[in-house]
XYZ file of C-alpha atoms in Angstrom:
255
model
C -33.339 -58.605 -216.472
C -36.228 -58.584 -218.916
C -37.312 -62.237 -218.974
C -41.003 -62.965 -218.556
C -42.063 -64.419 -215.197
C -42.649 -68.140 -215.156
C -45.223 -70.191 -213.281
C -42.611 -71.068 -210.699
C -42.146 -67.409 -209.886
C -45.582 -67.344 -208.246
C -43.883 -68.691 -205.114
C -42.577 -66.222 -202.578
C -39.056 -67.654 -202.601
C -38.741 -67.450 -206.372
C -40.063 -63.886 -206.413
C -37.574 -62.910 -203.715
C -34.675 -64.367 -205.704
C -35.753 -62.540 -208.856
C -36.435 -59.319 -206.984
C -32.980 -59.490 -205.387
C -31.433 -59.913 -208.816
C -33.388 -56.932 -210.152
C -32.265 -54.805 -207.211
C -28.659 -55.884 -207.645
C -28.780 -54.781 -211.260
C -30.102 -51.343 -210.291
C -27.544 -50.703 -207.546
C -24.718 -52.456 -209.434
C -24.078 -55.047 -206.747
C -23.483 -58.785 -206.641
C -26.881 -60.492 -206.061
C -25.246 -62.884 -203.597
C -24.192 -59.936 -201.465
C -27.685 -58.397 -201.252
C -29.200 -59.138 -197.848
C -32.993 -59.347 -198.362
C -33.580 -58.488 -194.723
C -31.905 -55.077 -194.925
C -33.831 -51.835 -195.725
C -33.519 -50.593 -199.287
C -31.561 -47.423 -198.348
C -28.950 -49.565 -196.620
C -28.678 -51.632 -199.811
C -27.833 -48.504 -201.811
C -31.248 -47.398 -203.088
C -31.638 -43.612 -203.125
C -34.520 -41.508 -204.458
C -33.349 -41.600 -208.080
C -32.589 -45.311 -208.067
C -35.989 -45.954 -206.492
C -37.635 -44.707 -209.674
C -35.432 -46.994 -211.757
C -36.096 -49.936 -209.433
C -39.895 -49.469 -209.580
C -39.750 -49.354 -213.373
C -37.598 -52.507 -213.436
C -40.126 -54.324 -211.226
C -42.919 -53.351 -213.618
C -40.903 -54.589 -216.576
C -39.806 -57.849 -214.965
C -42.911 -58.895 -213.029
C -45.613 -57.029 -214.920
C -46.774 -55.474 -211.631
C -47.073 -51.745 -211.126
C -46.154 -50.425 -207.681
C -45.505 -46.945 -206.315
C -42.237 -45.690 -204.893
C -44.011 -45.267 -201.556
C -44.494 -49.056 -201.450
C -40.780 -49.300 -200.702
C -41.447 -47.392 -197.464
C -44.276 -49.693 -196.437
C -42.433 -52.850 -197.538
C -38.987 -51.605 -196.639
C -36.841 -54.693 -197.384
C -36.599 -57.040 -200.393
C -38.151 -59.813 -198.302
C -41.172 -57.688 -197.373
C -41.556 -56.375 -200.903
C -41.366 -59.901 -202.344
C -44.223 -60.982 -200.067
C -46.193 -57.921 -201.188
C -45.611 -58.751 -204.871
C -46.686 -62.344 -204.289
C -49.899 -61.132 -202.637
C -50.563 -58.731 -205.503
C -50.229 -61.583 -207.966
C -52.825 -63.525 -206.036
C -55.059 -60.461 -206.031
C -55.363 -60.440 -202.255
C -53.380 -57.389 -201.184
C -54.584 -54.425 -203.241
C -56.734 -52.638 -200.649
C -54.459 -53.276 -197.628
C -51.457 -52.118 -199.643
C -53.142 -48.815 -200.445
C -54.044 -48.253 -196.798
C -50.589 -49.203 -195.563
C -48.874 -46.912 -198.062
C -50.929 -43.915 -196.978
C -50.392 -44.709 -193.312
C -46.633 -45.050 -193.768
C -46.466 -41.732 -195.616
C -48.350 -40.007 -192.786
C -46.108 -41.570 -190.153
C -43.015 -40.617 -192.125
C -43.927 -36.938 -191.929
C -44.479 -37.152 -188.173
C -41.205 -38.989 -187.599
C -39.345 -36.521 -189.799
C -40.510 -33.670 -187.552
C -39.588 -35.651 -184.437
C -36.097 -36.276 -185.783
C -35.683 -32.663 -186.913
C -36.378 -31.540 -183.339
C -33.575 -33.754 -182.083
C -31.106 -32.828 -184.840
C -32.006 -29.109 -184.663
C -32.669 -28.825 -188.385
C -35.588 -28.353 -190.756
C -37.665 -31.487 -191.460
C -37.218 -31.163 -195.218
C -33.447 -31.491 -194.799
C -33.793 -35.090 -193.586
C -33.647 -37.835 -196.204
C -36.241 -40.433 -195.293
C -34.134 -43.146 -196.889
C -30.892 -42.313 -195.092
C -29.763 -44.689 -192.369
C -29.985 -43.335 -188.829
C -26.249 -43.903 -188.418
C -25.578 -41.622 -191.389
C -27.699 -38.929 -189.764
C -25.593 -39.052 -186.594
C -28.133 -40.833 -184.394
C -26.246 -42.450 -181.520
C -27.675 -44.484 -178.640
C -28.628 -41.402 -176.613
C -30.392 -39.699 -179.507
C -32.040 -42.993 -180.423
C -33.529 -43.157 -176.935
C -34.794 -39.566 -177.251
C -36.261 -40.247 -180.686
C -37.972 -43.460 -179.564
C -39.444 -41.708 -176.521
C -40.941 -39.038 -178.784
C -42.441 -41.683 -181.078
C -43.927 -43.467 -178.077
C -45.525 -40.233 -176.848
C -47.120 -39.479 -180.202
C -48.406 -42.969 -180.968
C -48.993 -44.327 -177.479
C -46.442 -47.114 -177.902
C -43.783 -48.587 -175.646
C -40.987 -49.222 -178.114
C -37.417 -49.544 -176.895
C -34.434 -47.669 -178.417
C -33.317 -50.936 -180.058
C -36.214 -50.435 -182.491
C -34.098 -47.799 -184.202
C -31.446 -50.435 -184.927
C -34.009 -53.005 -186.060
C -35.511 -50.483 -188.506
C -32.415 -48.416 -189.329
C -33.895 -45.652 -191.483
C -36.714 -43.163 -191.172
C -38.633 -44.880 -193.974
C -38.224 -48.317 -192.400
C -39.231 -46.963 -188.995
C -42.306 -45.276 -190.522
C -43.371 -48.523 -192.179
C -43.013 -50.375 -188.899
C -44.937 -47.785 -186.854
C -47.660 -47.669 -189.512
C -48.029 -51.452 -189.315
C -48.751 -51.100 -185.590
C -50.911 -47.975 -185.601
C -52.243 -47.516 -189.153
C -50.673 -44.066 -188.971
C -53.053 -42.720 -186.346
C -51.456 -40.885 -183.388
C -52.683 -41.715 -179.922
C -55.619 -39.523 -178.824
C -54.591 -36.665 -176.594
C -55.802 -36.718 -173.018
C -58.663 -34.227 -172.461
C -57.619 -31.096 -170.662
C -58.969 -30.741 -167.146
C -61.603 -28.040 -166.775
C -60.585 -25.200 -164.450
C -62.092 -25.459 -160.990
C -64.932 -23.040 -160.347
C -65.347 -21.834 -156.795
C -68.930 -22.317 -155.734
C -70.591 -19.756 -153.479
C -73.344 -20.691 -151.025
C -76.836 -20.145 -152.368
C -77.624 -17.727 -149.516
C -74.539 -15.598 -150.149
C -75.341 -11.997 -151.025
C -73.100 -10.199 -153.483
C -71.144 -7.485 -151.712
C -70.440 -4.189 -153.468
C -66.868 -3.819 -154.542
C -64.970 -1.434 -152.292
C -62.978 1.303 -154.029
C -59.200 1.417 -153.469
C -57.947 3.387 -150.480
C -56.100 5.938 -152.613
C -59.298 6.642 -154.558
C -61.075 7.354 -151.272
C -58.373 9.796 -150.201
C -58.503 11.577 -153.540
C -62.260 11.857 -153.235
C -61.974 13.340 -149.743
C -59.317 15.802 -150.856
C -61.521 16.954 -153.703
C -64.439 17.430 -151.312
C -62.506 19.754 -148.983
C -60.691 21.648 -151.688
C -61.190 25.357 -151.194
C -61.888 27.846 -154.008
C -58.945 29.533 -155.747
C -57.539 32.829 -154.425
C -58.885 35.970 -156.007
C -56.543 38.611 -157.385
C -57.151 40.828 -154.364
C -56.310 37.967 -151.995
C -53.083 37.273 -153.851
C -52.029 40.945 -153.616
C -52.889 40.986 -149.913
C -50.807 37.851 -149.374
C -47.828 39.442 -151.130
C -48.158 42.590 -148.976
C -48.203 40.423 -145.847
C -44.970 38.734 -146.953
C -43.301 42.106 -147.676
C -44.359 43.437 -144.276
C -43.002 40.339 -142.542
C -46.463 39.641 -141.181
C -46.346 36.133 -142.704
C -43.505 33.893 -143.646
C -42.672 32.796 -147.171
C -43.326 29.130 -146.295
C -46.769 29.947 -144.954
C -47.567 31.941 -148.084
C -46.434 29.035 -150.300
C -48.616 26.644 -148.319
C -51.638 28.900 -148.788
C -50.966 29.137 -152.511
C -50.655 25.363 -152.736
C -53.934 24.887 -150.898
C -55.742 27.611 -152.860
C -53.908 28.215 -156.146
C -54.590 31.494 -157.863
C-alpha cells in the first residue's frame, strides 16, 4: 500500500489496522488472519522480510524506524503504539534507549539458550519461535531460571510461551530491566587467622629427613686411601675379613 496517511490514521486503532495490512502484504497473508498480538517471527517475518517491512512502513507512514525496533516492539500492536507515539513526537528518546537495551538483552539470552541447546550462540535465530528451536517445558524452565539468575527476576516458565521467540523475550526483559543484569554479590574475603599480640614468631623447624642427612654428613669419614684399599683386599684374600664386612667398609668410606 502506498496511500498517504490521513488525519484519522493518527489514532492508534487506525495505525494498527494499516500496519496490519502492510505486514500482510509483505508476508503474503490475508490481513484478517494476522493476529496483532503475535510476535512478528510467528507471523512469518524473517530477517530479509524485516528489511522489506521497515521500508514499507517508511513509505506508508512516512516514519523511519530501525529493524531492531521490531525486537523492542515485538508485535503489530506494540509497534502500532510506538508509531503513534513517534507521530506525536513523544517517544523518540525512550525508543532509542529501549532498542539498545533489547539488543543487549538479546545477546545475553542467545548465550543462555546456546548453553541449553549445546550449540554456538550465532547459530540461533533471534526471530525463530522457541517451539521451532526445540524448547519444551523442561528446557523452558531451565532457560527461565538462567534468565532470572542473570537479571535478578522471578519469571515463571510460562513467560517463554507468552513471549515465544528470543527477540520477543529480549524485548520483554529489557522493558523490565533496561538491559542491565543484576549486580553480582560481592565475594567474601578469606578469613585471616589472627595471632595474639604477645605471640613470638617461632623459627621454622627443618624436616626430619633433612636433620638425618645433616647428621650423616657430619659423621662421614674420609675416603679410603689406595694403601688402605690394597690392605682391605689382602685381608679378604687371607680370609681375615669377610666380603660383606669389606663391602660395608667400602660403602662407609668409598675409595
